[in-house]
mmCIF file of C-alpha atoms in Angstrom:
data_model
loop_
_atom_site.group_PDB
_atom_site.id
_atom_site.type_symbol
_atom_site.label_atom_id
_atom_site.label_comp_id
_atom_site.label_asym_id
_atom_site.label_seq_id
_atom_site.Cartn_x
_atom_site.Cartn_y
_atom_site.Cartn_z
ATOM 1 C CA MET A 1 11.186 38.477 -34.515
ATOM 2 C CA ILE A 2 14.235 36.212 -33.472
ATOM 3 C CA ARG A 3 13.200 32.853 -33.315
ATOM 4 C CA PHE A 4 15.803 30.047 -32.356
ATOM 5 C CA LEU A 5 15.334 27.066 -33.817
ATOM 6 C CA LEU A 6 16.697 24.747 -31.257
ATOM 7 C CA SER A 7 14.249 22.054 -30.731
ATOM 8 C CA THR A 8 14.239 22.135 -35.347
ATOM 9 C CA ARG A 9 18.225 21.614 -35.453
ATOM 10 C CA LEU A 10 17.816 18.901 -32.626
ATOM 11 C CA GLY A 11 15.014 16.841 -34.109
ATOM 12 C CA GLU A 12 16.918 17.008 -37.260
ATOM 13 C CA GLY A 13 19.742 15.700 -35.514
ATOM 14 C CA ARG A 14 18.117 12.831 -33.766
ATOM 15 C CA TRP A 15 19.603 14.475 -30.105
ATOM 16 C CA THR A 16 17.744 15.140 -26.918
ATOM 17 C CA GLN A 17 18.052 18.038 -24.150
ATOM 18 C CA ALA A 18 20.050 15.303 -22.624
ATOM 19 C CA ASP A 19 22.191 14.691 -25.658
ATOM 20 C CA LEU A 20 23.136 18.612 -26.144
ATOM 21 C CA ALA A 21 23.445 19.320 -22.328
ATOM 22 C CA ARG A 22 26.500 16.883 -21.808
ATOM 23 C CA ALA A 23 28.193 17.688 -25.439
ATOM 24 C CA THR A 24 27.942 21.493 -25.139
ATOM 25 C CA ASP A 25 28.186 21.565 -20.736
ATOM 26 C CA ILE A 26 25.468 23.623 -19.985
ATOM 27 C CA SER A 27 22.778 23.329 -18.005
ATOM 28 C CA PRO A 28 20.161 21.167 -18.552
ATOM 29 C CA SER A 29 17.776 23.906 -17.607
ATOM 30 C CA GLN A 30 19.366 26.192 -20.089
ATOM 31 C CA ILE A 31 18.904 23.935 -22.558
ATOM 32 C CA TRP A 32 15.175 23.609 -21.921
ATOM 33 C CA GLU A 33 14.660 27.050 -21.532
ATOM 34 C CA TRP A 34 16.056 27.617 -25.164
ATOM 35 C CA TYR A 35 14.440 24.692 -26.765
ATOM 36 C CA HIS A 36 11.266 26.034 -25.477
ATOM 37 C CA GLY A 37 11.765 29.281 -26.837
ATOM 38 C CA TYR A 38 12.229 31.426 -23.397
ATOM 39 C CA VAL A 39 15.561 32.499 -25.144
ATOM 40 C CA GLU A 40 16.803 36.470 -24.065
ATOM 41 C CA ARG A 41 20.346 36.065 -24.594
ATOM 42 C CA ILE A 42 22.606 33.800 -25.380
ATOM 43 C CA PRO A 43 26.330 33.829 -24.437
ATOM 44 C CA VAL A 44 28.551 33.960 -27.293
ATOM 45 C CA TYR A 45 31.229 30.881 -25.750
ATOM 46 C CA GLN A 46 27.852 28.844 -25.268
ATOM 47 C CA LEU A 47 26.511 29.481 -28.817
ATOM 48 C CA GLU A 48 29.722 28.335 -30.222
ATOM 49 C CA ARG A 49 29.566 25.018 -28.139
ATOM 50 C CA ILE A 50 25.933 24.816 -29.434
ATOM 51 C CA CYS A 51 27.400 24.819 -33.447
ATOM 52 C CA ILE A 52 30.574 22.559 -32.509
ATOM 53 C CA ALA A 53 28.193 20.079 -31.297
ATOM 54 C CA LEU A 54 25.233 19.773 -33.895
ATOM 55 C CA ASP A 55 28.285 20.249 -36.635
ATOM 56 C CA CYS A 56 26.278 24.073 -37.602
ATOM 57 C CA GLN A 57 27.092 27.912 -38.428
ATOM 58 C CA PRO A 58 25.215 30.329 -35.922
ATOM 59 C CA GLY A 59 22.595 31.588 -38.228
ATOM 60 C CA ASP A 60 21.605 27.364 -38.719
ATOM 61 C CA LEU A 61 20.094 28.083 -35.391
ATOM 62 C CA PHE A 62 18.224 31.239 -35.630
ATOM 63 C CA ASP A 63 15.111 32.432 -38.082
ATOM 64 C CA TYR A 64 14.322 36.690 -38.597
ATOM 65 C CA ILE A 65 10.167 37.170 -38.880
ATOM 66 C CA PRO A 66 8.820 40.443 -39.457
ATOM 67 C CA ASP A 67 7.445 41.892 -36.696
ATOM 68 C CA ASP A 68 4.846 42.493 -38.910
ATOM 69 C CA SER A 69 4.277 39.957 -40.640
ATOM 70 C CA GLU A 70 1.110 37.442 -39.548
ATOM 71 C CA ALA A 71 3.563 34.606 -38.140
ATOM 72 C CA ALA A 72 4.978 37.122 -35.634
ATOM 73 C CA LYS A 73 1.703 38.311 -35.331
ATOM 74 C CA ARG A 74 0.210 34.434 -34.166
ATOM 75 C CA TYR A 75 3.344 34.466 -32.305
ATOM 76 C CA HIS A 76 3.371 37.095 -30.210
ATOM 77 C CA GLN A 77 0.117 35.912 -29.286
ATOM 78 C CA THR A 78 0.265 32.496 -27.708
ATOM 79 C CA LYS A 79 3.925 32.324 -27.068
ATOM 80 C CA PRO A 80 4.146 30.885 -22.849
ATOM 81 C CA ARG A 81 5.177 33.302 -20.588
ATOM 82 C CA LYS A 82 7.888 32.141 -18.030
ATOM 83 C CA VAL A 83 5.961 31.680 -14.470
ATOM 84 C CA VAL A 84 8.042 32.784 -11.274
ATOM 85 C CA THR A 85 6.799 31.455 -8.191
ATOM 86 C CA THR A 86 8.001 32.867 -4.484
ATOM 87 C CA LYS A 87 7.358 31.617 -1.683
#
């Protein structure tokens, strides 16, 4: 399992999601999804913008946890699911 550590990095730098959205020209809704762990893919150009804004390397934004670890099992049990509604 790979976790995107955006919330951790923003907290360390005392950045808000809005600050990052303004600095990177990435939509606030996209930043919100990544902040809350709804990460399926990240375009490389947006990853580069985040690294520039936060003055970090791409590896600083990710954490690898083997799928057979207890942490990964707990994460998969508690990870919030995106709710899709239709009209």
